[in-house]
Tab-separated table of C-alpha atoms in Angstrom:
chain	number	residue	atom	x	y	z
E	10	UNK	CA	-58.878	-11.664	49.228
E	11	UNK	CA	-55.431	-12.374	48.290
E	12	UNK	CA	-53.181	-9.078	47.834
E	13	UNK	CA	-50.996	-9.049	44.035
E	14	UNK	CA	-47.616	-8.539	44.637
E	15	UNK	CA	-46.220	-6.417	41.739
E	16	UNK	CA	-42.174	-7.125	40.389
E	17	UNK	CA	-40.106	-4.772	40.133
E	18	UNK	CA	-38.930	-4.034	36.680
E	19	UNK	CA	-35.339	-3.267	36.998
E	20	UNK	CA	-32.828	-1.034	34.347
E	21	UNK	CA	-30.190	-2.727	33.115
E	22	UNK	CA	-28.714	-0.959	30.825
E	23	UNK	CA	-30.438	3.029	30.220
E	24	UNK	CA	-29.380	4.475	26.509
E	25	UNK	CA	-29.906	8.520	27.536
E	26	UNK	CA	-28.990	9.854	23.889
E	27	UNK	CA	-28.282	8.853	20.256
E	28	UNK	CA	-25.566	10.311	18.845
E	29	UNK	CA	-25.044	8.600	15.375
E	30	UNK	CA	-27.318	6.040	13.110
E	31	UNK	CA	-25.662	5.871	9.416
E	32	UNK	CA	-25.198	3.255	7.236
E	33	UNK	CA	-22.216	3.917	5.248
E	34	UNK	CA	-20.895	2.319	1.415
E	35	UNK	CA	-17.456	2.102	1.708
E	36	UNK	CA	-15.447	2.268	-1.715
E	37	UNK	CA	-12.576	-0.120	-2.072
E	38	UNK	CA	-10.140	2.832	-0.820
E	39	UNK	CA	-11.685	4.517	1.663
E	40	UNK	CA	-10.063	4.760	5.075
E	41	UNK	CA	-10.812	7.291	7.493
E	42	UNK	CA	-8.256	9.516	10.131
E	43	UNK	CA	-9.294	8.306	13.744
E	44	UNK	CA	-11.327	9.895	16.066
E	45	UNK	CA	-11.802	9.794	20.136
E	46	UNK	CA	-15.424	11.457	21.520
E	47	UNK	CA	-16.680	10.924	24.940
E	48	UNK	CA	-19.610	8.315	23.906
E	49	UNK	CA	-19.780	4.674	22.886
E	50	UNK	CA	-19.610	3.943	19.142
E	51	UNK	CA	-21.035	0.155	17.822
E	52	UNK	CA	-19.605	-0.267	14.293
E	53	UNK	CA	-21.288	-3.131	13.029
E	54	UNK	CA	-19.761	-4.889	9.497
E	55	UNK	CA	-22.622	-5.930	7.222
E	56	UNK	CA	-20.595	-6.544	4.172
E	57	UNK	CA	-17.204	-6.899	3.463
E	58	UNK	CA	-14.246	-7.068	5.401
E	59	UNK	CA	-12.437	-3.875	7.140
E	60	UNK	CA	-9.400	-2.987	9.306
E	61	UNK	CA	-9.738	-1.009	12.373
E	62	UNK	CA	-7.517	0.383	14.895
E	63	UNK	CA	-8.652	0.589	18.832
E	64	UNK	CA	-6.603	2.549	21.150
E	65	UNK	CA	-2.885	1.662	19.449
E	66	UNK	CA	-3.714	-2.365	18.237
E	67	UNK	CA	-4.992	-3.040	14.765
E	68	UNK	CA	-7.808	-5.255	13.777
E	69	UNK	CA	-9.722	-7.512	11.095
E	70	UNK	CA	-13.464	-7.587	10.841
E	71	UNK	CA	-15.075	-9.646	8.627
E	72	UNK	CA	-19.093	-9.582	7.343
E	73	UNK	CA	-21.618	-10.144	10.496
E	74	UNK	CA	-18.574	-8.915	13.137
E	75	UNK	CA	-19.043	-5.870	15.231
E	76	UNK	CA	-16.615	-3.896	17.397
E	77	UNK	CA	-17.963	-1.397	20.776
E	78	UNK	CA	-15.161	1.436	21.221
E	79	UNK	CA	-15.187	2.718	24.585
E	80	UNK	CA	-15.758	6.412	25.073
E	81	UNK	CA	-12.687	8.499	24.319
E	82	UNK	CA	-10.950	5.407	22.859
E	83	UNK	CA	-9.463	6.375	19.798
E	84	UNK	CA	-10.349	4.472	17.086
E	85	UNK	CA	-10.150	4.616	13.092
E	86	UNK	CA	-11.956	2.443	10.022
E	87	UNK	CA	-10.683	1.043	6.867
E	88	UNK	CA	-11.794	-0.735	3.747
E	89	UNK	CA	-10.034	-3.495	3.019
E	90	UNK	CA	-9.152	-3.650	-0.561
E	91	UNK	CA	-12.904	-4.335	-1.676
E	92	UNK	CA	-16.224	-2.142	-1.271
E	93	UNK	CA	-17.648	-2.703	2.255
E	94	UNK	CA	-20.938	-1.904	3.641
E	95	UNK	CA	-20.693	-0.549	7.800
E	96	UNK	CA	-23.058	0.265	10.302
E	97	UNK	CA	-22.027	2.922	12.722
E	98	UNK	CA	-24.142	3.438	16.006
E	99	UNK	CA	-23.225	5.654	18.519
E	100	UNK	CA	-24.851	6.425	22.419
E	101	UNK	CA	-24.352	7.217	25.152
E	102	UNK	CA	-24.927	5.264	28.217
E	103	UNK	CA	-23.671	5.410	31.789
E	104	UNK	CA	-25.129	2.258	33.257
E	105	UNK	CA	-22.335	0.224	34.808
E	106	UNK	CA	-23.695	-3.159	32.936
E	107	UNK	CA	-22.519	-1.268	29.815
E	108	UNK	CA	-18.458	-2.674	31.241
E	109	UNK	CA	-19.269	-5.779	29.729
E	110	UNK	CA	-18.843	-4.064	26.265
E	111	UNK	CA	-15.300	-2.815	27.230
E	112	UNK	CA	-12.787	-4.072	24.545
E	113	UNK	CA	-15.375	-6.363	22.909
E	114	UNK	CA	-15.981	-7.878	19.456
E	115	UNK	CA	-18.801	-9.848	18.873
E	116	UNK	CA	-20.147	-12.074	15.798
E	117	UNK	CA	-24.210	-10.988	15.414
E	118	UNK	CA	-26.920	-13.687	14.831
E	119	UNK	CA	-29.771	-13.155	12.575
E	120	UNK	CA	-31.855	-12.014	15.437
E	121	UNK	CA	-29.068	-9.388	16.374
E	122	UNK	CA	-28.933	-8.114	12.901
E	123	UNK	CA	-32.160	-8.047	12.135
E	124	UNK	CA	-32.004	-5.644	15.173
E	125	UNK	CA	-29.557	-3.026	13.616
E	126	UNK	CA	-31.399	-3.159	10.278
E	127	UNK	CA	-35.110	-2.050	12.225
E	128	UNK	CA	-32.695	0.746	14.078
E	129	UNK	CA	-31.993	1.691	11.143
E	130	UNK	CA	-35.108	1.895	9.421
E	131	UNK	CA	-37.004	3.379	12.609
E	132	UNK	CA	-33.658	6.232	12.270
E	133	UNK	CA	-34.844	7.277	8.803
E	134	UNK	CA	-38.757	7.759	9.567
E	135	UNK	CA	-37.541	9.769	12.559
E	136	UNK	CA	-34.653	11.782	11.216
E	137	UNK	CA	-34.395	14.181	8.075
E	138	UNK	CA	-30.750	13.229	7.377
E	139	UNK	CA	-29.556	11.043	4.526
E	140	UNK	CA	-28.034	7.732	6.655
E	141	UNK	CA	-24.362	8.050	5.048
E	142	UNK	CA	-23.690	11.123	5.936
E	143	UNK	CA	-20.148	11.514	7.238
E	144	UNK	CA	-18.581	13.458	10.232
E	145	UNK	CA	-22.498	15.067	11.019
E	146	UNK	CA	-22.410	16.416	14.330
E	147	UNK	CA	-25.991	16.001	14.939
E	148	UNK	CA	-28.848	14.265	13.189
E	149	UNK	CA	-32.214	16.520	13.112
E	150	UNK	CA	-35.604	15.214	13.684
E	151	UNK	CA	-37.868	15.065	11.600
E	152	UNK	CA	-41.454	17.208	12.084
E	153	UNK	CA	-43.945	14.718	10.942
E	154	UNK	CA	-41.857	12.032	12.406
E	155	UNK	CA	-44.229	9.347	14.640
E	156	UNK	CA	-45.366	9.814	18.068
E	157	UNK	CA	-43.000	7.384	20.193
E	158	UNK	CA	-40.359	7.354	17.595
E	159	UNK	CA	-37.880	8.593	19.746
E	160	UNK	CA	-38.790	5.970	22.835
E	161	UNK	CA	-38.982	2.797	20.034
E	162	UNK	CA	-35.240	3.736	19.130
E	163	UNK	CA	-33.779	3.521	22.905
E	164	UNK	CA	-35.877	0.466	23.608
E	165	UNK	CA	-34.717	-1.123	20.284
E	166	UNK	CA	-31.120	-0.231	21.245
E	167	UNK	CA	-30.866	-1.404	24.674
E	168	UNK	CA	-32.563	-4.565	23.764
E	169	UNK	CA	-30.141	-5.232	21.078
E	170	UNK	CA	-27.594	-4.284	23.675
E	171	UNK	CA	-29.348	-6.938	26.235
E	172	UNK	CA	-29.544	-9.380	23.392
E	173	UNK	CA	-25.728	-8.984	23.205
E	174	UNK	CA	-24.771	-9.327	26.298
E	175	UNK	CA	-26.991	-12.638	26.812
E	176	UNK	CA	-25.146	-13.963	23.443
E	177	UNK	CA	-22.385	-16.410	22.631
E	178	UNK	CA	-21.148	-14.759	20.046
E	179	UNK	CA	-18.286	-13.386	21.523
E	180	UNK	CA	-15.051	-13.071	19.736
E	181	UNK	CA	-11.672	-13.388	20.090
E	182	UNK	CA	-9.607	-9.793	19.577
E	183	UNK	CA	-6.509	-11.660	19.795
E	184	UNK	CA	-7.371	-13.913	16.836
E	185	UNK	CA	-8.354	-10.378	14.759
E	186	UNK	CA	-5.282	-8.790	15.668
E	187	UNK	CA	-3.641	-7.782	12.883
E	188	UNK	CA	0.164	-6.160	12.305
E	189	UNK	CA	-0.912	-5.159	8.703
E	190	UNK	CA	-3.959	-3.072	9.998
E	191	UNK	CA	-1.542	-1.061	13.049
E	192	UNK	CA	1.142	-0.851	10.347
E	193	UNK	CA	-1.573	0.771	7.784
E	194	UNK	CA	-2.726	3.418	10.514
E	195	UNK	CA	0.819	4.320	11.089
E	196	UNK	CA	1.162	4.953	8.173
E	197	UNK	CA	-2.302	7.041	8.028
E	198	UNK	CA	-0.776	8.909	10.908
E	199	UNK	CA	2.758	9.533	9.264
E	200	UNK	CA	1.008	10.810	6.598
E	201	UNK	CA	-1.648	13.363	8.323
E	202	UNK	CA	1.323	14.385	10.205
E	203	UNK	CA	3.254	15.052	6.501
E	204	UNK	CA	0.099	16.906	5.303
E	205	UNK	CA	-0.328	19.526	8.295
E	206	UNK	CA	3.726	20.491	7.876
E	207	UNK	CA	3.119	20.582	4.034
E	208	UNK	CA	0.118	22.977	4.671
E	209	UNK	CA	2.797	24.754	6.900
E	210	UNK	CA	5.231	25.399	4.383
E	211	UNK	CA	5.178	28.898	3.643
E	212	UNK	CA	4.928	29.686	7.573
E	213	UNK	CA	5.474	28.153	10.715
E	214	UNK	CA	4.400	26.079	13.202
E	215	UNK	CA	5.663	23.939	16.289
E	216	UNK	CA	5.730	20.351	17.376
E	217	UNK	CA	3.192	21.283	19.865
E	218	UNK	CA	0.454	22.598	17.208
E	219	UNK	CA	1.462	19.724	14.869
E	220	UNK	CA	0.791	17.196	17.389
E	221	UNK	CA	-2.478	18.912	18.444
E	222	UNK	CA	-4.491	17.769	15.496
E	223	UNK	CA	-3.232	14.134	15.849
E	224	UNK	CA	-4.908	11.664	18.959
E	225	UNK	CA	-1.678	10.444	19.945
E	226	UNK	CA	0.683	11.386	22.326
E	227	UNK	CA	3.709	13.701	21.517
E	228	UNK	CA	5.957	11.014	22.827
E	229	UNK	CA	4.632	8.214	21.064
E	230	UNK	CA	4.241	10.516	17.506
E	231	UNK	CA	7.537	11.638	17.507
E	232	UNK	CA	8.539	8.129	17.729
E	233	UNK	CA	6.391	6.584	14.959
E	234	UNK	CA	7.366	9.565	12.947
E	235	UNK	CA	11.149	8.578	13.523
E	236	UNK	CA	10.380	4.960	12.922
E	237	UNK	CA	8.328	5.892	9.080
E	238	UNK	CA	10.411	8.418	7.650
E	239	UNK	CA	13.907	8.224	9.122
E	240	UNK	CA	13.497	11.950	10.317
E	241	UNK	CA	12.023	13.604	13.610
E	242	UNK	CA	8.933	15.523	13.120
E	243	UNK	CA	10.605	19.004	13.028
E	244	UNK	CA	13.670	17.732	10.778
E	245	UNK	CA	11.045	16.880	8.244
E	246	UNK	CA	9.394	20.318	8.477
E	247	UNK	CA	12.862	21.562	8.014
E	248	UNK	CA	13.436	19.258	4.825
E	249	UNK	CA	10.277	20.065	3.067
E	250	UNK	CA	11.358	23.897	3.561
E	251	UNK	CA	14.664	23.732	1.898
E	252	UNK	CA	13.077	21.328	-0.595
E	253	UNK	CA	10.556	23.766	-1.910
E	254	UNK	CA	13.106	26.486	-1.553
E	255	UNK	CA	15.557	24.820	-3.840
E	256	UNK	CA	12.466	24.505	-6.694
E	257	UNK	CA	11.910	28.258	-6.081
E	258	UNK	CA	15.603	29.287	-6.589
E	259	UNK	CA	15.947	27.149	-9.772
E	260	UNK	CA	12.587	28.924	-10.947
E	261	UNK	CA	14.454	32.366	-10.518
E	262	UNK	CA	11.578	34.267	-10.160
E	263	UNK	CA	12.165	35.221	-6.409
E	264	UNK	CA	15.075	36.845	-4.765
E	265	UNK	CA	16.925	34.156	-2.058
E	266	UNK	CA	15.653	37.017	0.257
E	267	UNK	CA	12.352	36.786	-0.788
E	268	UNK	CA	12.248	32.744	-0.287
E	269	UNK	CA	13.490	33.019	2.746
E	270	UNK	CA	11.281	35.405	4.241
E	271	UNK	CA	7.974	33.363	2.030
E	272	UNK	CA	8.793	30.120	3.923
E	273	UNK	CA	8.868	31.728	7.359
E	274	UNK	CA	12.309	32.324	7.934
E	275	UNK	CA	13.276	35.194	10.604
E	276	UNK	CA	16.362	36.471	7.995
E	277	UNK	CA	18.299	35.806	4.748
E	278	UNK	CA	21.093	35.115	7.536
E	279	UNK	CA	19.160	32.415	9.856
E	280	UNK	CA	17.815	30.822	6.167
E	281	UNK	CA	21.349	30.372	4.792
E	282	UNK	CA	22.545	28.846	7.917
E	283	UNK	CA	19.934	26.268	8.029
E	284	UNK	CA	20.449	25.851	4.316
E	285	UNK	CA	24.371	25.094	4.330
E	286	UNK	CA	24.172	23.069	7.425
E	287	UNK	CA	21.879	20.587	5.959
E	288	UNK	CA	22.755	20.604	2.485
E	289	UNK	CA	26.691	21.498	2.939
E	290	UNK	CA	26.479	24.845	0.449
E	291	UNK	CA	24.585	28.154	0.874
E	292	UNK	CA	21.805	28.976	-1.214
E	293	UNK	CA	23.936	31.738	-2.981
E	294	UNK	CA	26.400	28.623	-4.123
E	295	UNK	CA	23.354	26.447	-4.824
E	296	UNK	CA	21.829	29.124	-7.451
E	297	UNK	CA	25.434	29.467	-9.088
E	298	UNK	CA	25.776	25.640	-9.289
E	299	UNK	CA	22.322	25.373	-10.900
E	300	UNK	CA	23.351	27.718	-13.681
E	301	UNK	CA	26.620	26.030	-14.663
């Protein structure tokens, strides 16, 4: 009697953990800060069309278009202009087929998105938490969720990743690139940057601590700082200062003294120094002025 030889089944690609599965409405305005974390993250554009930023290039994405971001990439979302529906999934898998997702944009068929939408559905019978909630750091299972649950959601991942990968729908990025959508998340980043020195006002901090909360590096910030407002990062920090202190002395309700030592200066002394060299009279003569 002839012996059956069994095959192999081989691994291609093995998704250990889910990390995210939400399903967000994006209003008209929303746009989001950036963000780097040591997984894979799959944001998939039902409706609408968005800008996003991977690493430093800006991008377009129109209805049916996804985008993989590679773990620790940084990366940031935008609606552009009009409401926008987005699916974010993210994983993590160490398989080496999972290269073939590196940098990669991809137009889904109807089989494809059909794929997301049952990941999606299987995600809320198995976890308790609403799908659009932002920034959760972990989604929480659900007791009475179904036997299996857990297994159906990698298999139905990595086959939607297989069905990917065997797919023609491969786009482009240099026909999304887009200077409007890097230009907007300078911007974004200009911004956060003015917002943490604001917060900073009455106080201090350094370019080291400012540049902490920001997933760029300190070279490359200080630059696109330059570049957006004209000033370097700590010249700004020193203009907001002297701006806020010139509203206080025209309010009269605090000694110069006082001001100086509210917005974190060391002395009256080191405060009037500052103040006269960038504004060309002391804060004494800008007090008198404002009276006259």
């Amino acid at each position: 009697m002839d012996e059956f030889i069994p095959t192999p089944l081989c691994c291609e690609l093995d998704v250990s953990h889910v990390v995210t599965l939400h399903d967000f409405n994006y209003t008209p305005d929303f746009l989001f800060t950036g963000e780097s974390h040591d997984f894979w993250e799959l944001a998939y554009i039902r409706r609408g069309s968005v800008g996003v930023m991977a690493g430093s290039t800006g991008y377009t994405l129109e209805s049916g278009e996804a985008i993989f971001h590679l773990p620790n990439e940084y990366h940031n979302i935008w609606a552009n202009g009009e409401s926008a529906e987005v699916v974010i999934i993210s994983f993590v898998c160490k398989s080496p087929a999972m290269r073939f997702f590196e940098k990669r944009m991809m137009s889904l068929s109807e089989e494809e998105k059909e794929l997301v939408e049952s990941l999606l559905r299987l995600g809320f019978e198995t976890f308790t938490d609403p799908p659009d909630i932002l920034y959760q750091k972990k989604m929480n299972l659900k007791q009475d969720a179904a036997r299996g649950n857990l297994q159906l959601l990698k298999l139905r991942l990595e086959e939607l990743l297989i069905r990917l990968m065997q797919s023609e729908g491969i786009i482009d990025r240099q026909a999304r690139k887009s200077v409007a959508a890097g230009t907007r998340n300078d911007r974004l980043i200009t911004d956060s940057i003015i917002k943490a020195l604001t917060e900073k006002i009455y106080g201090t901090t350094t370019l080291d601590e400012v540049c902490a909360g920001v997933l760029f590096s300190k070279s490359h910030l200080k630059a696109l700082f330059k570049k957006n407002t004209g000033y370097s990062i700590m010249d700004y920090y020193t203009h907001l200062k002297l701006e806020r202190a010139k509203i206080l002395i025209n309010e009269g309700n605090l000694s110069i003294s006082d001001i100086a030592e509210l917005l974190g200066y060391s002395s009256i002394h080191y405060f009037s120094r500052v103040f006269k060299a960038k504004t060309g009279i002391t804060p004494t003569e800008f007090k008198n002025s404002s009276k006259s």
